[in-house]
């Protein structure tokens, strides 16, 4: 399995005929759920256009070291810091010399010099150039510096000669890059999390809602992304920053949250319902602001869909994890919810202690056991929750195999 999900790949393209294969390379990185940014030397642009790679990567392509517009959006130093891996493919003989000499004369060599990220090169050149003593000495230096060398392969060359010097095929490069990363606990899994409160409109300015900061859901989303899951966080209104590598979708009402969650029903491996979904909504939303004329106001409320129960009832049921914020008999009420909603795992906590707090104590409850996590920071507890979810998934997989 590839472990490229959420990884930030900076692809440097230098001027060899194999540059045309970068289109496929970028496409495969995207397919493996990596974020890809591309930088090209001038001569690379003779073989493939920046526009092609921009369209495939979905990002601006860096072609110039002194590009005022590009620097304003993301400076080259920032780009060098952004990368989890720099792959130079193809790497020409001349470019190998540039790295060895520590040049920063073009955008790609400047990025290599400015980055602390691991660097991999995929040499591609005429077989005699590869065999040349100077190139081989450069290769020794690059190896000594810890730069990873992919290939080259042997075979027929664009110039008609036969020998070592062909760039490795894009799929092979993707697999080699994947091998450079450790696989997280949830690598390859798609995870949907709901978080925050929902707001149920009474009239254009008023609503009913629940007390929820969203902190637990955001901490879980962050830890799941760290564990290499593909994370979509469907959040009610909260005042929190989206964690890195998490796709966030904002919603207001329970019905909106339900509709968004259902859009992912065929592609989720794990569902975590952390949201404090309002159980009821006003039967009718007044079109104009309701005037306070009467001494009493009667609101007629109807039940909202129970999102997590609907997910747990799907034929293709994901591993379904719920939360229960209770004010009394926390564990007993939590266990009842686990059964009633047909959940695989539930985290129960005391509602009052937890509101807007950075720390939490929860009891993890599954069919057979329960045990306490915390008291600890929500991030620490979130990491333990991810470990539990991963262990349960592994157990299910072994039992079903
Ligand atoms: O509100 P309640 O205690 O029933 O919440 C238990 C679990 O059910 C939580 O995981 C919550 O996110 C989920 N839930 C839901 N849709 C609702 C109500 C609760 O998904 N309408």
Coordinates of N, CA and C and ligand atoms in Angstrom, one line a residue, residues 194 210 254 257 271-279 304-309 321-326 337 341 343 346, ligand 1:
X194 N -17.7 14.5 12.3 CA -18.5 15.7 12.5 C -18.1 16.4 13.8
X210 N -26.5 23.9 20.7 CA -25.9 23.2 21.9 C -24.6 23.8 22.2
X254 N -28.4 20.7 11.5 CA -28.3 19.2 11.6 C -28.6 18.7 10.2
X257 N -25.7 19.1 8.0 CA -24.7 18.2 8.4 C -25.0 16.8 7.9
X271 N -16.3 6.5 10.5 CA -17.1 7.7 10.8 C -17.0 8.0 12.3
X272 N -16.6 9.3 12.6 CA -16.6 9.6 14.0 C -17.6 10.8 14.2
X273 N -18.6 10.6 15.0 CA -19.6 11.6 15.3 C -19.3 12.3 16.6
X274 N -18.6 13.5 16.5 CA -18.3 14.2 17.7 C -19.2 15.4 17.9
X275 N -19.9 15.7 16.8 CA -20.8 16.9 16.8 C -21.9 16.8 17.9
X276 N -22.1 18.0 18.5 CA -23.2 18.1 19.4 C -24.4 18.5 18.6
X277 N -25.0 17.5 17.9 CA -26.1 17.8 17.0 C -27.4 18.2 17.8
X278 N -28.1 19.2 17.4 CA -29.3 19.6 18.1 C -30.3 18.5 17.8
X279 N -31.0 18.0 18.9 CA -31.9 16.9 18.7 C -33.2 17.3 18.0
X304 N -34.6 16.0 14.7 CA -33.6 16.1 13.6 C -33.2 14.6 13.3
X305 N -32.6 14.4 12.1 CA -32.2 13.0 11.9 C -31.0 12.7 12.8
X306 N -31.0 11.5 13.3 CA -29.8 11.0 14.1 C -28.8 10.6 13.1
X307 N -27.8 11.4 12.9 CA -26.8 11.2 11.8 C -26.1 9.9 12.0
X308 N -25.5 9.7 13.2 CA -24.7 8.6 13.4 C -25.5 7.2 13.3
X309 N -26.7 7.3 13.7 CA -27.5 6.0 13.6 C -27.8 5.7 12.2
X321 N -17.9 5.5 15.2 CA -17.5 5.9 16.6 C -18.3 7.0 17.0
X322 N -18.9 6.9 18.2 CA -19.7 8.0 18.7 C -19.2 8.6 20.0
X323 N -19.8 9.6 20.4 CA -19.5 10.3 21.7 C -20.7 10.4 22.5
X324 N -20.6 10.4 23.8 CA -21.7 10.7 24.7 C -21.3 11.6 25.8
X325 N -21.8 12.9 25.7 CA -21.5 13.8 26.8 C -22.7 13.8 27.8
X326 N -22.4 13.2 28.9 CA -23.5 13.0 29.9 C -23.3 13.8 31.2
X337 N -26.1 4.0 24.7 CA -26.1 4.6 23.4 C -25.3 3.8 22.4
X341 N -27.6 2.8 19.2 CA -27.2 3.4 17.9 C -26.3 2.5 17.1
X343 N -23.2 1.3 17.5 CA -21.9 1.8 17.3 C -20.8 0.8 17.5
X346 N -17.5 3.8 21.5 CA -18.1 5.1 22.0 C -17.2 5.7 23.1
Ligands
LIG1 O1 -26.8 13.6 21.4 P1 -26.4 12.2 21.7 O2 -26.0 12.0 23.2 O3 -27.5 11.2 21.3 O4 -25.1 11.9 20.9 C1 -24.5 10.7 20.9 C2 -23.8 10.5 19.5 O5 -24.7 10.6 18.5 C3 -22.7 11.5 19.3 O6 -21.6 10.8 18.6 C4 -23.3 12.5 18.3 O7 -22.4 13.1 17.4 C5 -24.3 11.6 17.5 N1 -25.5 12.3 17.1 C6 -25.8 12.4 15.7 N2 -27.0 13.0 15.3 C7 -27.9 13.4 16.2 C8 -27.6 13.3 17.6 C9 -26.4 12.7 18.0 O8 -25.0 12.0 14.9 N3 -29.0 14.0 15.7

